[in-house]
Every structure is written in C-alpha cells, then in structure tokens.
CSV table of N, CA and C in Angstrom, one decimal:
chain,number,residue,atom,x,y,z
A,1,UNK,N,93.1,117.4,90.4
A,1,UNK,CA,94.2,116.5,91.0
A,1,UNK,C,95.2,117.4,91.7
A,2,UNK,N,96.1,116.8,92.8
A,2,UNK,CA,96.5,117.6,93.9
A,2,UNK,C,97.8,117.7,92.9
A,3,UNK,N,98.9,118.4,93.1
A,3,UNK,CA,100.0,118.0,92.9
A,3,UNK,C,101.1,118.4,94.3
A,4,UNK,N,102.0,117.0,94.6
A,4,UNK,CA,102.9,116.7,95.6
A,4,UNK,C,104.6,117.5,95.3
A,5,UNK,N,105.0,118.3,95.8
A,5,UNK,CA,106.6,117.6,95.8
A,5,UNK,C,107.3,117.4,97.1
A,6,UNK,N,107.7,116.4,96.9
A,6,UNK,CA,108.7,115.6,98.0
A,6,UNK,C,110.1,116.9,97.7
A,7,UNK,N,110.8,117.5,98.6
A,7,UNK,CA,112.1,117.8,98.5
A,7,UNK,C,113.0,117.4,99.6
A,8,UNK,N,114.2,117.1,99.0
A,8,UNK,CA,115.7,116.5,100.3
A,8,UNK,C,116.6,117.2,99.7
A,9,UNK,N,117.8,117.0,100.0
A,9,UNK,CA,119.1,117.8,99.7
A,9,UNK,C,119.5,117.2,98.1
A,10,UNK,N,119.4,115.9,97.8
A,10,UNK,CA,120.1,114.9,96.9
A,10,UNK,C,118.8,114.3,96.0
A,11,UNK,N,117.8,114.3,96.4
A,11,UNK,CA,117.1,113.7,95.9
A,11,UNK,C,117.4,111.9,95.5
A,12,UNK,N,118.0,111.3,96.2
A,12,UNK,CA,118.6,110.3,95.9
A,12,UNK,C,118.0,109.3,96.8
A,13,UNK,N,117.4,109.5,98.5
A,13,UNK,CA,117.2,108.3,98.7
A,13,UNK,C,115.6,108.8,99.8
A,14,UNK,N,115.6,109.8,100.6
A,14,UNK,CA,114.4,109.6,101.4
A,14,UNK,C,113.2,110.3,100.5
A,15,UNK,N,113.6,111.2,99.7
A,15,UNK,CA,112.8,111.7,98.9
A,15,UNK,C,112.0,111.2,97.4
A,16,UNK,N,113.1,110.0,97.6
A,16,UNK,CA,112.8,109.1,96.7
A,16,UNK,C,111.6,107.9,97.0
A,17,UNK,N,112.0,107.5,98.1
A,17,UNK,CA,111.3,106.6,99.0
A,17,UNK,C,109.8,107.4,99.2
A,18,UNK,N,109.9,108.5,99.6
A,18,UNK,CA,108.6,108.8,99.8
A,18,UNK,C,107.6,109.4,98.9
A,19,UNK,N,108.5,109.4,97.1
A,19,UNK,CA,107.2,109.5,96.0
A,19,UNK,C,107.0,108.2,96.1
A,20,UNK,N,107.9,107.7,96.0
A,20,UNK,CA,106.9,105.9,95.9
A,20,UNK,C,106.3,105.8,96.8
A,21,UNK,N,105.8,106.3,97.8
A,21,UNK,CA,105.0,105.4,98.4
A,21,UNK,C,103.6,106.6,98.4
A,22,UNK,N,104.1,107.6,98.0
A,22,UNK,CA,102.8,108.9,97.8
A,22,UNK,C,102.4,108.5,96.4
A,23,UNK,N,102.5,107.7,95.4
A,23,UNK,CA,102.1,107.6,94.4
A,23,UNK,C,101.3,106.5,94.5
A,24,UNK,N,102.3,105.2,95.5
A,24,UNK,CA,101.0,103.9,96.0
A,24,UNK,C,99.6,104.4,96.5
A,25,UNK,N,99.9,105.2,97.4
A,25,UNK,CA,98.8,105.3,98.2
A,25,UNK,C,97.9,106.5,97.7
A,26,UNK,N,98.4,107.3,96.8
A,26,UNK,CA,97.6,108.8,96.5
A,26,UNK,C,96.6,108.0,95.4
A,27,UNK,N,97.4,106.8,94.3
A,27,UNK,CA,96.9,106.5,93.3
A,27,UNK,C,96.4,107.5,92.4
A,28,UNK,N,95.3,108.0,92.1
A,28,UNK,CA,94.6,108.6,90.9
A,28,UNK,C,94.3,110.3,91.5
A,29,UNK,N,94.9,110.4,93.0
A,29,UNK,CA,94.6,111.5,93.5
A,29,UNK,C,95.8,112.6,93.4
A,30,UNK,N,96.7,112.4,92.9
A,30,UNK,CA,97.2,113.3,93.0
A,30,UNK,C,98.6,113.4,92.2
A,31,UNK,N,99.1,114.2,91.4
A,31,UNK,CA,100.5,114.2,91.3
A,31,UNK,C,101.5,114.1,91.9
A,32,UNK,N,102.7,113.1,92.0
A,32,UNK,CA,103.8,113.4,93.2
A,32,UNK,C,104.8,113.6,91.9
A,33,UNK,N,105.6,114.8,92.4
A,33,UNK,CA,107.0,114.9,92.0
A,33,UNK,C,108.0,114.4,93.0
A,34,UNK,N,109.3,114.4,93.1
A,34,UNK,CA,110.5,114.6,93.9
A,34,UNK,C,111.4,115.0,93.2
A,35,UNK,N,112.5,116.4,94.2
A,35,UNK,CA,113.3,116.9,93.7
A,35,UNK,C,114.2,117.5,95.0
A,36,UNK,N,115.4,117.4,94.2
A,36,UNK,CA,116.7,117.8,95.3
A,36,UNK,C,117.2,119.7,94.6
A,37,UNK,N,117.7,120.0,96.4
A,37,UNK,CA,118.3,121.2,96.3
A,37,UNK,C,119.4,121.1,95.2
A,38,UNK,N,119.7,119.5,95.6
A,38,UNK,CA,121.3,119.1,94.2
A,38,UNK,C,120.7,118.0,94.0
A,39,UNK,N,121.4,117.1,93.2
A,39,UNK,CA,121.4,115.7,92.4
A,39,UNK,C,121.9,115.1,92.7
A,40,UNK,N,121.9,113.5,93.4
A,40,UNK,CA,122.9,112.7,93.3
A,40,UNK,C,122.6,111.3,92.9
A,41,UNK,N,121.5,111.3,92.0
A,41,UNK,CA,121.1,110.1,91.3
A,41,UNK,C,120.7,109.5,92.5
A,42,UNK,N,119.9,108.6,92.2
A,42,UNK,CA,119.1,107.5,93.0
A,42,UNK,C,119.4,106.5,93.6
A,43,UNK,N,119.7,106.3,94.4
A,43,UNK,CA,120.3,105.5,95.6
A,43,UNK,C,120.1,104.1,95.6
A,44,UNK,N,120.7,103.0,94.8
A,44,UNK,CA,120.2,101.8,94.7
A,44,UNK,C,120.2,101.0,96.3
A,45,UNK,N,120.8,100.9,97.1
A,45,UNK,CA,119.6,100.5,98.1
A,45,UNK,C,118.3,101.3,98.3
A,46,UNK,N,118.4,102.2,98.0
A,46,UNK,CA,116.9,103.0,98.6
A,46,UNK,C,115.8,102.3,97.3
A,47,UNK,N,116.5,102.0,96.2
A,47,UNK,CA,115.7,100.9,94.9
A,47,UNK,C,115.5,99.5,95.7
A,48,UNK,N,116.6,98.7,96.5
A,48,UNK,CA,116.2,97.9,96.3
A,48,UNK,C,115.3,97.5,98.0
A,49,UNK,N,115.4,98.4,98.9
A,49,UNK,CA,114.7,98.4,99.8
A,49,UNK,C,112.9,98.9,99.7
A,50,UNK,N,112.7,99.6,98.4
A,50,UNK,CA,111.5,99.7,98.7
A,50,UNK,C,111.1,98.2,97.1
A,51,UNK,N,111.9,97.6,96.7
A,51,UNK,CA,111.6,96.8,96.0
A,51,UNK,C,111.3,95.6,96.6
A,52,UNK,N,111.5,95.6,97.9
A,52,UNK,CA,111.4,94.3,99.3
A,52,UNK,C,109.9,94.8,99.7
A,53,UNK,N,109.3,95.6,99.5
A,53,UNK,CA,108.1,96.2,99.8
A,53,UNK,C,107.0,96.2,98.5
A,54,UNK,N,107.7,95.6,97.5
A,54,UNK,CA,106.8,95.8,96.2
A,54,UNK,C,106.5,97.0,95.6
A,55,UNK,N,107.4,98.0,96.1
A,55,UNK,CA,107.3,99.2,95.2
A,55,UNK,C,108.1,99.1,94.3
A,56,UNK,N,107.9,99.8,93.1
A,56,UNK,CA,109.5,99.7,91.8
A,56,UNK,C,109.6,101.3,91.7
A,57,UNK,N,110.7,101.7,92.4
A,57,UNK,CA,111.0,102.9,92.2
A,57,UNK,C,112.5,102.9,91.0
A,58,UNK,N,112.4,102.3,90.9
A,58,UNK,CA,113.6,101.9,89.5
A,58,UNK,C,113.8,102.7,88.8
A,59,UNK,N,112.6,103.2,87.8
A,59,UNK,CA,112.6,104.0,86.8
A,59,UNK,C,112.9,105.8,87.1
A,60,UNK,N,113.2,106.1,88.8
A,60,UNK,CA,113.1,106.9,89.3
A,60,UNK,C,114.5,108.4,88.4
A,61,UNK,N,114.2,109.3,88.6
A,61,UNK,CA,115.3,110.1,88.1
A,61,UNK,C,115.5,111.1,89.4
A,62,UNK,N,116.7,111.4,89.5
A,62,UNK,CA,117.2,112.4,90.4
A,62,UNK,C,117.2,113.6,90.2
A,63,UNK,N,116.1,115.1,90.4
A,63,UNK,CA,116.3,115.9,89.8
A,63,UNK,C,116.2,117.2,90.4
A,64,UNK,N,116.7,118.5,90.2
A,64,UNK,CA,116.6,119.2,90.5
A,64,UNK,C,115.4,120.4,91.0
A,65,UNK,N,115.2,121.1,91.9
A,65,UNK,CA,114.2,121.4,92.2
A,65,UNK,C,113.8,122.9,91.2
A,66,UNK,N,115.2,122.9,90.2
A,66,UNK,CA,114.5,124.0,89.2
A,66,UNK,C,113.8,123.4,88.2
A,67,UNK,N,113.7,122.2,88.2
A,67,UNK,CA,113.0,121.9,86.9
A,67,UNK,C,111.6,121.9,86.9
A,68,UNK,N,111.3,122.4,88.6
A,68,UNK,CA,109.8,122.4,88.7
A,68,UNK,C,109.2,123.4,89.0
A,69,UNK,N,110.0,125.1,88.7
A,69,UNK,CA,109.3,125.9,88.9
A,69,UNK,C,108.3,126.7,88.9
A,70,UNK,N,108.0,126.1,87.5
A,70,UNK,CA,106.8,127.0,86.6
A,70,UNK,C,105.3,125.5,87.1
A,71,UNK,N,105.7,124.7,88.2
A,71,UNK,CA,104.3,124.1,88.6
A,71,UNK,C,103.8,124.8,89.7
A,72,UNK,N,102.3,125.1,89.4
A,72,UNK,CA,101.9,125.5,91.1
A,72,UNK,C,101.6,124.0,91.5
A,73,UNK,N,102.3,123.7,92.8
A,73,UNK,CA,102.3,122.7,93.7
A,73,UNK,C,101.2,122.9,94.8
A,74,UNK,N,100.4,122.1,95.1
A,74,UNK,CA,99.3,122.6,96.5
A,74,UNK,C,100.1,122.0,97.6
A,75,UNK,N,101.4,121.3,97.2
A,75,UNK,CA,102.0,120.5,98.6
A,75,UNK,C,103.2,120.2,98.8
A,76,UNK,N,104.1,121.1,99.4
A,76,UNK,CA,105.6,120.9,99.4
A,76,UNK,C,106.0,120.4,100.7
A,77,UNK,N,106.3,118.9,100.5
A,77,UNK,CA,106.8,118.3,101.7
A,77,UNK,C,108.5,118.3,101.9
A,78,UNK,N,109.1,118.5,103.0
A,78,UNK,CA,110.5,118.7,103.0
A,78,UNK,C,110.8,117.3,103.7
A,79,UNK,N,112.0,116.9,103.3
A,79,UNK,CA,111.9,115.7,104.3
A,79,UNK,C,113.2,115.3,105.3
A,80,UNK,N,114.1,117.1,105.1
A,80,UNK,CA,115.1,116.9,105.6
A,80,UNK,C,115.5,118.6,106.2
A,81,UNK,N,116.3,118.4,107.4
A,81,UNK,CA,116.3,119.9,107.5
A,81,UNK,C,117.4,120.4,106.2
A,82,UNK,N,118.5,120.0,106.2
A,82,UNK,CA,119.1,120.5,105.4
A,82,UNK,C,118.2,121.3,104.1
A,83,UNK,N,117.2,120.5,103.0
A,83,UNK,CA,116.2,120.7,102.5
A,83,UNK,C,115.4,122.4,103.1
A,84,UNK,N,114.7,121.6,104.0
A,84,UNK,CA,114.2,122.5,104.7
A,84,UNK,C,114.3,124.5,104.9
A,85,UNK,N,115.8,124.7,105.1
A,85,UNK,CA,116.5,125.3,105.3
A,85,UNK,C,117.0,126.3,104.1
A,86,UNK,N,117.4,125.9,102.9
A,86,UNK,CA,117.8,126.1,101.4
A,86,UNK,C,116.9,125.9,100.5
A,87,UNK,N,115.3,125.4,100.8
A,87,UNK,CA,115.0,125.4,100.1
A,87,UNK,C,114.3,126.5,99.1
A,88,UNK,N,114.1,126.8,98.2
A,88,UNK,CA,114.1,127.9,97.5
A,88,UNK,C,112.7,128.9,97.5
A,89,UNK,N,112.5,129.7,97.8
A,89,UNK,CA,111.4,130.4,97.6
A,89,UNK,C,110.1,130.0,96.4
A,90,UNK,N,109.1,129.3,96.9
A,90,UNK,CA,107.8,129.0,95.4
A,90,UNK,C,107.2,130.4,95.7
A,91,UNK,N,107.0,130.9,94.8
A,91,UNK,CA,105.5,131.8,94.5
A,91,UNK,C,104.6,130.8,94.2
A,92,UNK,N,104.2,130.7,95.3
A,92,UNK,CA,102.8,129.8,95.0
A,92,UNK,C,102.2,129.4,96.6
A,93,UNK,N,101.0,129.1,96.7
A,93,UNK,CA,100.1,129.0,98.1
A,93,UNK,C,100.2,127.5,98.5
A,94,UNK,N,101.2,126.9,98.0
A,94,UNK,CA,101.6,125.6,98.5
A,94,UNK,C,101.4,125.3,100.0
A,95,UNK,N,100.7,124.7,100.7
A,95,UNK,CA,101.3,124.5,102.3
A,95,UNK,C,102.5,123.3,102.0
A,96,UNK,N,103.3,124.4,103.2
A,96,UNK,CA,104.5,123.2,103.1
A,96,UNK,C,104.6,122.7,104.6
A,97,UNK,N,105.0,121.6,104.3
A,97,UNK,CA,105.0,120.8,105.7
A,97,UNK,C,106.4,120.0,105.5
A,98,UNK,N,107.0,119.6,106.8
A,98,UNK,CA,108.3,119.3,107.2
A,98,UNK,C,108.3,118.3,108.0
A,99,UNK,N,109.3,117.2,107.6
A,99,UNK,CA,109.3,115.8,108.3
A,99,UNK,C,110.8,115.8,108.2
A,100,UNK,N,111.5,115.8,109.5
A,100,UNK,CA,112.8,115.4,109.0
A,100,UNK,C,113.1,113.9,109.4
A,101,UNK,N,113.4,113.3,108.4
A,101,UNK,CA,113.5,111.8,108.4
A,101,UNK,C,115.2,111.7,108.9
A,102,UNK,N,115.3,110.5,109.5
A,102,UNK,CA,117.0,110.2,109.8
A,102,UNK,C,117.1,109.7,107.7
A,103,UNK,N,118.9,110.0,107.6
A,103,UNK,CA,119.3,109.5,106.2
A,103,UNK,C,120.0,108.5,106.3
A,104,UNK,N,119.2,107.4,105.7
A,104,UNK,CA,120.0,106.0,105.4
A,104,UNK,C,120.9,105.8,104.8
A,105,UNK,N,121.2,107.0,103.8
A,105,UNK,CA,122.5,106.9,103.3
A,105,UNK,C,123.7,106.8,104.3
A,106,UNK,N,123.2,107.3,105.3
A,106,UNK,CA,124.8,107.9,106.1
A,106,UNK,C,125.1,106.7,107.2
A,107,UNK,N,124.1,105.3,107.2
A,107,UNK,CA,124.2,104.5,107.9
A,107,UNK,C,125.9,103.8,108.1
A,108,UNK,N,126.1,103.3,109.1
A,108,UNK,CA,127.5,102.6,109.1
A,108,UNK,C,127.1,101.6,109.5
A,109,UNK,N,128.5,100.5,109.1
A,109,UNK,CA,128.3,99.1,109.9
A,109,UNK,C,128.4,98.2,109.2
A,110,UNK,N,127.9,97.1,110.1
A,110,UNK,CA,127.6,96.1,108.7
A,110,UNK,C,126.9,96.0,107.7
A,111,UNK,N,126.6,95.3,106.3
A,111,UNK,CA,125.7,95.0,105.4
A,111,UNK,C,124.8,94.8,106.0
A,112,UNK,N,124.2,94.1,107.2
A,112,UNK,CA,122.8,93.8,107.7
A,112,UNK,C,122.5,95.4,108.4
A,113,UNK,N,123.2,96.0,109.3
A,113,UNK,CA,123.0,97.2,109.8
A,113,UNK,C,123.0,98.0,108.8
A,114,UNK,N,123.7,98.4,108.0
A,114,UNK,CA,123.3,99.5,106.9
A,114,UNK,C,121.6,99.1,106.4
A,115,UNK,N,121.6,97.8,106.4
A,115,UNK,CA,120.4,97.5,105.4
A,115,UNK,C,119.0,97.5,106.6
A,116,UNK,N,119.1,97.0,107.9
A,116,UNK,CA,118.4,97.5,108.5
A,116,UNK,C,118.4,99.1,108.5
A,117,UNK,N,118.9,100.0,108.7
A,117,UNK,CA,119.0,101.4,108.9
A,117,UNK,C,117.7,101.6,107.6
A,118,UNK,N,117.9,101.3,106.2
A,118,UNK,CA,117.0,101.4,105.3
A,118,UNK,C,115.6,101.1,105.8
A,119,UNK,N,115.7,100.0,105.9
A,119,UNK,CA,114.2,99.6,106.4
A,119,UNK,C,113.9,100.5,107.3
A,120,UNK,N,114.4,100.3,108.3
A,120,UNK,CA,114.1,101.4,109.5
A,120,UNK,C,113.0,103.1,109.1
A,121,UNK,N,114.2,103.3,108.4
A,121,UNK,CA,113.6,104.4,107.5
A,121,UNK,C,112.5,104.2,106.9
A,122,UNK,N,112.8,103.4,105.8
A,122,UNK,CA,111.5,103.0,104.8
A,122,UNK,C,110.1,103.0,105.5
A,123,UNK,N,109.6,102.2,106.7
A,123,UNK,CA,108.9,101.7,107.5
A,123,UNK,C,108.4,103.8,108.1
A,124,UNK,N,109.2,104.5,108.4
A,124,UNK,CA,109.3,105.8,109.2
A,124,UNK,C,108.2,106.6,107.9
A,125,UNK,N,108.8,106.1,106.9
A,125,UNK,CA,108.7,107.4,105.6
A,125,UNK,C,107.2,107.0,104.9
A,126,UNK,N,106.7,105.0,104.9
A,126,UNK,CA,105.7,104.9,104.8
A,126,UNK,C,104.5,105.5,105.7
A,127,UNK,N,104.8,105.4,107.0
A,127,UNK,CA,103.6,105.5,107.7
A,127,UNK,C,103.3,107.0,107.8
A,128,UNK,N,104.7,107.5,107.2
A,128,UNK,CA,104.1,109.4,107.4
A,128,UNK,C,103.4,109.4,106.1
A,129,UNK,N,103.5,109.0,104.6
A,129,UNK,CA,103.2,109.4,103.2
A,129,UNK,C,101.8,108.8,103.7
A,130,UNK,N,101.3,107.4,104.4
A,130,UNK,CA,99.9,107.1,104.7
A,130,UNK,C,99.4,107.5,105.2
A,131,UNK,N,99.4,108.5,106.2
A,131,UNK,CA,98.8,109.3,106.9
A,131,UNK,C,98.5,110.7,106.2
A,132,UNK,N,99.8,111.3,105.2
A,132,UNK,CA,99.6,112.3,104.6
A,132,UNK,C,98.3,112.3,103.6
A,133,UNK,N,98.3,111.4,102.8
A,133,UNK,CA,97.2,110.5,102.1
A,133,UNK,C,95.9,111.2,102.8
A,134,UNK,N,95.6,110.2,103.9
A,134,UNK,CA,94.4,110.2,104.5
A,134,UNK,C,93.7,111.1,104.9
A,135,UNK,N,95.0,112.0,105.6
A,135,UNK,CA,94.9,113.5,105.6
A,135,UNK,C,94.8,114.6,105.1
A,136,UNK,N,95.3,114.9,104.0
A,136,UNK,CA,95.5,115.7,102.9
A,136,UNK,C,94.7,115.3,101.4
A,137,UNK,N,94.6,113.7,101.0
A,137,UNK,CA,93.7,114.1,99.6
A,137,UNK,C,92.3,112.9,99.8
C-alpha cells in the first residue's frame, strides 16, 4: 500500500480537503496523511464544504509535519508554495509533486463569496487528487 502526504503551511484547510478526497478516491490503495509546516486546526468551512460534497472530514486533526518523520512516504504532495518552500528535508525517495492551490481561507466578501471561493477551491483540489489517483496508484 502506497503511503500519501498532503503538506500546506496550516494544515487547516487545502490540505485537509485534499486527504479527503485522496482517501475517497485512493480507497484500499493507499495511505493518506496530511500535515502542516505549523498547525492551525481545521478549518470548519473547509468541514463543512467538503460535507456539501459527502465527504466527513470532521474527525480531521491538524498536525505537524514532525509527527511523520520516521514514515517512508512514496508521495509528498505540497499544495502551497509557502509549503513548498519550508518544507523540510525527508530522507526518503518520496517523489514529490507540487500544486499550488489558491487559499480559501484568505477569501473576502460576502458569506456567499467567501463560501463560493471554498467551493471554487474544493472543485480545483478534487479534480487534481482524481487524477493523482488514476495516475499514481
């Protein structure tokens, strides 16, 4: 079985979004983690936007990317440059690949425009984890 990690800066909302939907779609193929350079807990729109999608990322935790050192990962996806940038050295033969997503957290506006901006995203971050899928396991 493959093992995934999703990394962002926060771990709180695109990197969150995109274990849920690498765990929909990987199913029985693969392990997904996600983890942030830092922590800022889990972004309840980014819960309840992929919950409009039938994902339950609910039970999600926000966690640091030391807590996964000692895993050899075959797949380090970044999903932000910041991420990208800081991310920390693996000893390990991981290919890592980089998607910088726009961050919904940082949306302005109204309630309907902040909450589109999620979707917007969400919709961006599915169709790359579906393809990664099809591609990779």
């Amino acid at each position: 079985m493959k093992k995934v990690l999703v990394l962002c800066t926060g771990n709180s909302c695109r990197s969150q979004i995109a274990e849920g939907y690498l765990k929909h779609f990987a199913g029985n193929k693969a392990e997904v983690y996600s983890a942030g350079v830092e922590t800022h807990g889990v972004n309840p729109r980014a819960i309840a936007t992929m919950a409009e999608d039938g994902i339950d990322i609910s039970t999600h935790t926000s966690n640091n990317i030391n807590e996964y050192r000692n895993i050899d990962f075959d797949y380090v996806i970044t999903v932000c440059d910041h991420a990208k940038e800081r991310c920390p050295f693996f000893p390990s033969s991981a290919i890592k690949l980089h998607e910088n997503f726009p961050d919904p957290a940082k949306a302005t506006g109204t309630e309907e425009q902040v909450t589109a901006a999620f979707r917007e995203v969400r919709q961006i971050i599915k169709d790359y984890t579906k393809k990664f899928v099809e591609q990779y396991l």
